[in-house]
PDB file of N, CA and C in Angstrom:
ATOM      1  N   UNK A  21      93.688  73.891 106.974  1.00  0.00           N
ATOM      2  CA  UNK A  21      93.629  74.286 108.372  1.00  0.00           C
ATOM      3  C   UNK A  21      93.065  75.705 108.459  1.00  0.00           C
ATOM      4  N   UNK A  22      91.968  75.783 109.205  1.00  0.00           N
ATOM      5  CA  UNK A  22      91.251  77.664 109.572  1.00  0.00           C
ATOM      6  C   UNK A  22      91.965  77.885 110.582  1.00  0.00           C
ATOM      7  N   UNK A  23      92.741  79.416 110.736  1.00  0.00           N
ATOM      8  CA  UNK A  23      92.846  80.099 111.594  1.00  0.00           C
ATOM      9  C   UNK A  23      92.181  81.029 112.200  1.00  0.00           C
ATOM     10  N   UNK A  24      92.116  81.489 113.545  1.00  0.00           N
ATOM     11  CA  UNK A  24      91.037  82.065 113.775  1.00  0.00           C
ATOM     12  C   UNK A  24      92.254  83.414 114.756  1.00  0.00           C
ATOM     13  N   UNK A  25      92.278  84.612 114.055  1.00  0.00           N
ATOM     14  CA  UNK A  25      92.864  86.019 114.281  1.00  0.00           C
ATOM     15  C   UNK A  25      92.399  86.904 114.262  1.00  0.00           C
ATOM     16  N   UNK A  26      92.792  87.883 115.384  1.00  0.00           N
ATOM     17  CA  UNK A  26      92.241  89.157 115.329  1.00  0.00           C
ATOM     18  C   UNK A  26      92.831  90.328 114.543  1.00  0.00           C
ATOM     19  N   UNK A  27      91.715  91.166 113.874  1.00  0.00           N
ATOM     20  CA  UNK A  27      92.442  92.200 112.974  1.00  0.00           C
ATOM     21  C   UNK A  27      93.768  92.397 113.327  1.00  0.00           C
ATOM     22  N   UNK A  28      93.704  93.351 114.513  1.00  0.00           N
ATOM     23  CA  UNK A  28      94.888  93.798 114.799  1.00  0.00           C
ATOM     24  C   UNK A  28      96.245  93.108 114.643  1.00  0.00           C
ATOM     25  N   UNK A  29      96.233  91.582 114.524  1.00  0.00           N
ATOM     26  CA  UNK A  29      96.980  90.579 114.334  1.00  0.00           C
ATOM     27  C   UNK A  29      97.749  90.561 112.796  1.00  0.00           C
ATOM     28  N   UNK A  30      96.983  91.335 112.075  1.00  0.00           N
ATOM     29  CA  UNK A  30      96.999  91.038 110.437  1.00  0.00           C
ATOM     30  C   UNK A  30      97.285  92.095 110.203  1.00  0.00           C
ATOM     31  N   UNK A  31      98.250  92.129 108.936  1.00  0.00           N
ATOM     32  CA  UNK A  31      98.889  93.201 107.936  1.00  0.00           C
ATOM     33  C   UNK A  31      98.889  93.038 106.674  1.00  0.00           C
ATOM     34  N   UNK A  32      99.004  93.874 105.920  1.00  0.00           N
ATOM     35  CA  UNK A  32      99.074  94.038 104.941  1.00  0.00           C
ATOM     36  C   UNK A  32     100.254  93.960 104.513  1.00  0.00           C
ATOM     37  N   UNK A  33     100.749  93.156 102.960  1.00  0.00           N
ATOM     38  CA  UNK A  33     101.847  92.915 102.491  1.00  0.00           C
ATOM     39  C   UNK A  33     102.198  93.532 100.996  1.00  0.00           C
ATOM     40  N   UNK A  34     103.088  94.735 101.164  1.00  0.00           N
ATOM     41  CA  UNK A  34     103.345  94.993  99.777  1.00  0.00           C
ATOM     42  C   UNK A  34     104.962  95.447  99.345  1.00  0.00           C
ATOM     43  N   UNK A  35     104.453  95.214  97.666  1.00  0.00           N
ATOM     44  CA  UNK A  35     105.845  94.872  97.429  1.00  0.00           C
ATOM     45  C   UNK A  35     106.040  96.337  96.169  1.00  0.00           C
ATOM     46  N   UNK A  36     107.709  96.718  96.121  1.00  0.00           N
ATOM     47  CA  UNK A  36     107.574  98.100  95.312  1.00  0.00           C
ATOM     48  C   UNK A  36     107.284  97.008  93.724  1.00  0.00           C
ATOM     49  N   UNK A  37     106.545  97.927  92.918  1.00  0.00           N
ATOM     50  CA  UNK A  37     105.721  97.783  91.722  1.00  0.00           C
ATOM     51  C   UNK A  37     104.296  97.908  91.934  1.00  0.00           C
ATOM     52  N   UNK A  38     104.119  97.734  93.205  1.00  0.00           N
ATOM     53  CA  UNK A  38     102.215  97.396  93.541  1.00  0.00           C
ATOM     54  C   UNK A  38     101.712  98.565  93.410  1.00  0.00           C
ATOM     55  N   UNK A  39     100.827  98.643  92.821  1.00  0.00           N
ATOM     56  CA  UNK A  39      99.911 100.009  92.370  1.00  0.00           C
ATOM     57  C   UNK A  39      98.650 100.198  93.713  1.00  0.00           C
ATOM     58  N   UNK A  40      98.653 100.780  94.559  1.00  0.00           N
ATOM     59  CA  UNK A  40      97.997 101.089  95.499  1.00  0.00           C
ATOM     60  C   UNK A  40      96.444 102.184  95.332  1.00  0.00           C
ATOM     61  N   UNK A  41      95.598 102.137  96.247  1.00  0.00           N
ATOM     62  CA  UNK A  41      95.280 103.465  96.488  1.00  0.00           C
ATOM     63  C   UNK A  41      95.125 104.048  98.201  1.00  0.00           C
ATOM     64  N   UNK A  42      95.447 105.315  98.718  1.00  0.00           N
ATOM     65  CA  UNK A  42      95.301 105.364 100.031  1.00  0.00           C
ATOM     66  C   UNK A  42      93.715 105.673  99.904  1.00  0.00           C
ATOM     67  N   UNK A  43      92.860 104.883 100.625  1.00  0.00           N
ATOM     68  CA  UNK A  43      91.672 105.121 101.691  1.00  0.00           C
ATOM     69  C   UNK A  43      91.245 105.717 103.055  1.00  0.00           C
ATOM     70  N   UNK A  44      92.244 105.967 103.651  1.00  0.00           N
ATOM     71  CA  UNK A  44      92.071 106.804 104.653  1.00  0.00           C
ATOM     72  C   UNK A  44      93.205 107.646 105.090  1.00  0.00           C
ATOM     73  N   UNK A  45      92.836 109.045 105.588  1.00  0.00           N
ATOM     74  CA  UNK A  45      94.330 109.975 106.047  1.00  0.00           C
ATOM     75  C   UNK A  45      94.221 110.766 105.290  1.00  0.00           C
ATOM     76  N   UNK A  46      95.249 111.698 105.467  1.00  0.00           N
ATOM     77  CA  UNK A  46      95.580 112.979 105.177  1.00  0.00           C
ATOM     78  C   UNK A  46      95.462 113.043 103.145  1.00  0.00           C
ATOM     79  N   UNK A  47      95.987 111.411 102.841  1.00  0.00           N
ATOM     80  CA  UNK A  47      96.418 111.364 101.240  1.00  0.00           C
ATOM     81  C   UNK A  47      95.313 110.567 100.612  1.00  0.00           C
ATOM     82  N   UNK A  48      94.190 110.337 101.293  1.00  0.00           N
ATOM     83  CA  UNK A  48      92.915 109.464 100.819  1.00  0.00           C
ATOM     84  C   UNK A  48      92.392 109.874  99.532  1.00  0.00           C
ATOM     85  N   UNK A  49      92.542 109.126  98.806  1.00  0.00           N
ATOM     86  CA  UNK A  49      92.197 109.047  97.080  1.00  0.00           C
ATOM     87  C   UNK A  49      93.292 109.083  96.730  1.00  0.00           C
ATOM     88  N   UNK A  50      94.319 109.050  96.929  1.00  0.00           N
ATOM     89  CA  UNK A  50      95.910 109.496  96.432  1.00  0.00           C
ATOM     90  C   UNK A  50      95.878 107.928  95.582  1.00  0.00           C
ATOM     91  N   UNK A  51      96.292 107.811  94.788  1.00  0.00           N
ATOM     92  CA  UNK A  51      96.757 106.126  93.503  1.00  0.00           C
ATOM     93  C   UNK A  51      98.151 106.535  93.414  1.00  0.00           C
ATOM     94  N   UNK A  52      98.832 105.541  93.283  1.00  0.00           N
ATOM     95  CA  UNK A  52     100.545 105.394  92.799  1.00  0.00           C
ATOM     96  C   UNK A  52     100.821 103.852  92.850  1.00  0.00           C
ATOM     97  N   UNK A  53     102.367 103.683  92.605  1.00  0.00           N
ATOM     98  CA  UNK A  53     102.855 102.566  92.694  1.00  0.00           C
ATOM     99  C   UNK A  53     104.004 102.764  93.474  1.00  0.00           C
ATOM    100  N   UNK A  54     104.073 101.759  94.429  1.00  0.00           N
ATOM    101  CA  UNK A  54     105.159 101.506  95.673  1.00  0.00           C
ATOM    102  C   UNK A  54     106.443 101.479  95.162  1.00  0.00           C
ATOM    103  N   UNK A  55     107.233 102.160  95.762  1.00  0.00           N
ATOM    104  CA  UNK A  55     108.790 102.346  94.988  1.00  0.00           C
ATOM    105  C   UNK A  55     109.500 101.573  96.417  1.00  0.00           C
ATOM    106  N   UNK A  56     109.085 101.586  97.572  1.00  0.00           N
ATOM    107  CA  UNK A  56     110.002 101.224  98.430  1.00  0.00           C
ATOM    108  C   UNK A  56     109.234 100.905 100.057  1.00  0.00           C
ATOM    109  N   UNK A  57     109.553 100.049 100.183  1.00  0.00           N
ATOM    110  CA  UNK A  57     109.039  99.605 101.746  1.00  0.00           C
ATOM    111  C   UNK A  57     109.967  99.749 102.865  1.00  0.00           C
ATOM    112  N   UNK A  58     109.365 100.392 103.610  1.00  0.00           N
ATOM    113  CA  UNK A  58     110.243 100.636 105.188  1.00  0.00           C
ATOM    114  C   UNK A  58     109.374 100.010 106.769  1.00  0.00           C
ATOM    115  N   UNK A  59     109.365  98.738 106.832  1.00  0.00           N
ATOM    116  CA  UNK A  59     108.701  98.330 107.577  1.00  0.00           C
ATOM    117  C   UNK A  59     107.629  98.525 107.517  1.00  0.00           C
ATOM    118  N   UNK A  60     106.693  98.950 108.564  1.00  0.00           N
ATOM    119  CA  UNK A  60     105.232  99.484 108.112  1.00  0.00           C
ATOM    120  C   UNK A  60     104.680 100.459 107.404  1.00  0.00           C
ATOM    121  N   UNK A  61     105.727 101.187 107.010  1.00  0.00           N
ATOM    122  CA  UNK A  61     105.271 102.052 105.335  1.00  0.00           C
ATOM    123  C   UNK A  61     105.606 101.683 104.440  1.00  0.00           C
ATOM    124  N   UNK A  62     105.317 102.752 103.708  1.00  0.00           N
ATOM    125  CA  UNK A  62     105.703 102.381 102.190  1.00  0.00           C
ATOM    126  C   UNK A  62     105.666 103.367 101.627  1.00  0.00           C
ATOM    127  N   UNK A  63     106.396 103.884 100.647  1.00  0.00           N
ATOM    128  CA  UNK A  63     106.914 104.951  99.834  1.00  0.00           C
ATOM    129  C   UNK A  63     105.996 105.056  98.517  1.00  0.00           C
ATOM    130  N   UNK A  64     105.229 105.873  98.140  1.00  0.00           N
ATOM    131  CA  UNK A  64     104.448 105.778  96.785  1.00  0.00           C
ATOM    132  C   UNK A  64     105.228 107.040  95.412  1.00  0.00           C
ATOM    133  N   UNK A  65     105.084 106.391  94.652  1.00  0.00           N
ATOM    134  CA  UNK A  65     105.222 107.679  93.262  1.00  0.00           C
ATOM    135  C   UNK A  65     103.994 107.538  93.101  1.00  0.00           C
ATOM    136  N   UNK A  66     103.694 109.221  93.190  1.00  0.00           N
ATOM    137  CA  UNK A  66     101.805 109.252  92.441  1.00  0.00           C
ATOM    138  C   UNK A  66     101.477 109.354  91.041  1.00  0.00           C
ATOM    139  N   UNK A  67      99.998 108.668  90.630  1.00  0.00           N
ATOM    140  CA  UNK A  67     100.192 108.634  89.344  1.00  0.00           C
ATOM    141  C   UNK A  67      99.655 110.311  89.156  1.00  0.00           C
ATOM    142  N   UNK A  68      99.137 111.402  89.870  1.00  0.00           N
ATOM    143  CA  UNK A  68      99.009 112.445  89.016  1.00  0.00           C
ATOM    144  C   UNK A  68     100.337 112.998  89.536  1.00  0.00           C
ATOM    145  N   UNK A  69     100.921 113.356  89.892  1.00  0.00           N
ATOM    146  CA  UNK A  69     101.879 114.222  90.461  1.00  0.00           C
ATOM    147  C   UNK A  69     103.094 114.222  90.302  1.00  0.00           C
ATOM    148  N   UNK A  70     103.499 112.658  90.094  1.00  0.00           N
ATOM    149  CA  UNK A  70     104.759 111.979  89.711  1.00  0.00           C
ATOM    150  C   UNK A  70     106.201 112.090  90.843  1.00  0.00           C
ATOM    151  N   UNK A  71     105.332 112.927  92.030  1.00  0.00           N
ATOM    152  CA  UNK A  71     106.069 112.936  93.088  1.00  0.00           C
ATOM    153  C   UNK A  71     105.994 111.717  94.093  1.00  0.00           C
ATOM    154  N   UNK A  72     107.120 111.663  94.813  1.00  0.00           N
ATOM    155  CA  UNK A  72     106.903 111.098  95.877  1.00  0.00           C
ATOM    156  C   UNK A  72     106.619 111.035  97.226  1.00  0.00           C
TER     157      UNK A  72
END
């Protein structure tokens, strides 16, 4: 079955272990892995910084 949706309709799904990178914003180029999801965020440990 095709569905037919608009962006705005669609999200993104992640889970803590997922190794990310941010693309846009203040942290764009930032890489880590997701430690924790809070509804539409998500919490990263960075891989240079080791902060969160």
């Amino acid at each position: 079955e095709t569905l037919c949706l608009k962006e705005r309709e669609l999200c993104k799904y992640f889970e803590p272990g997922d190794h990310v990178k941010v693309v846009t914003g203040a942290h764009e180029g930032a890489t880590g892995m997701v430690i924790k999801t809070e509804g539409h965020n998500i919490i990263i440990i960075s891989d240079t910084t080791k902060e969160d």
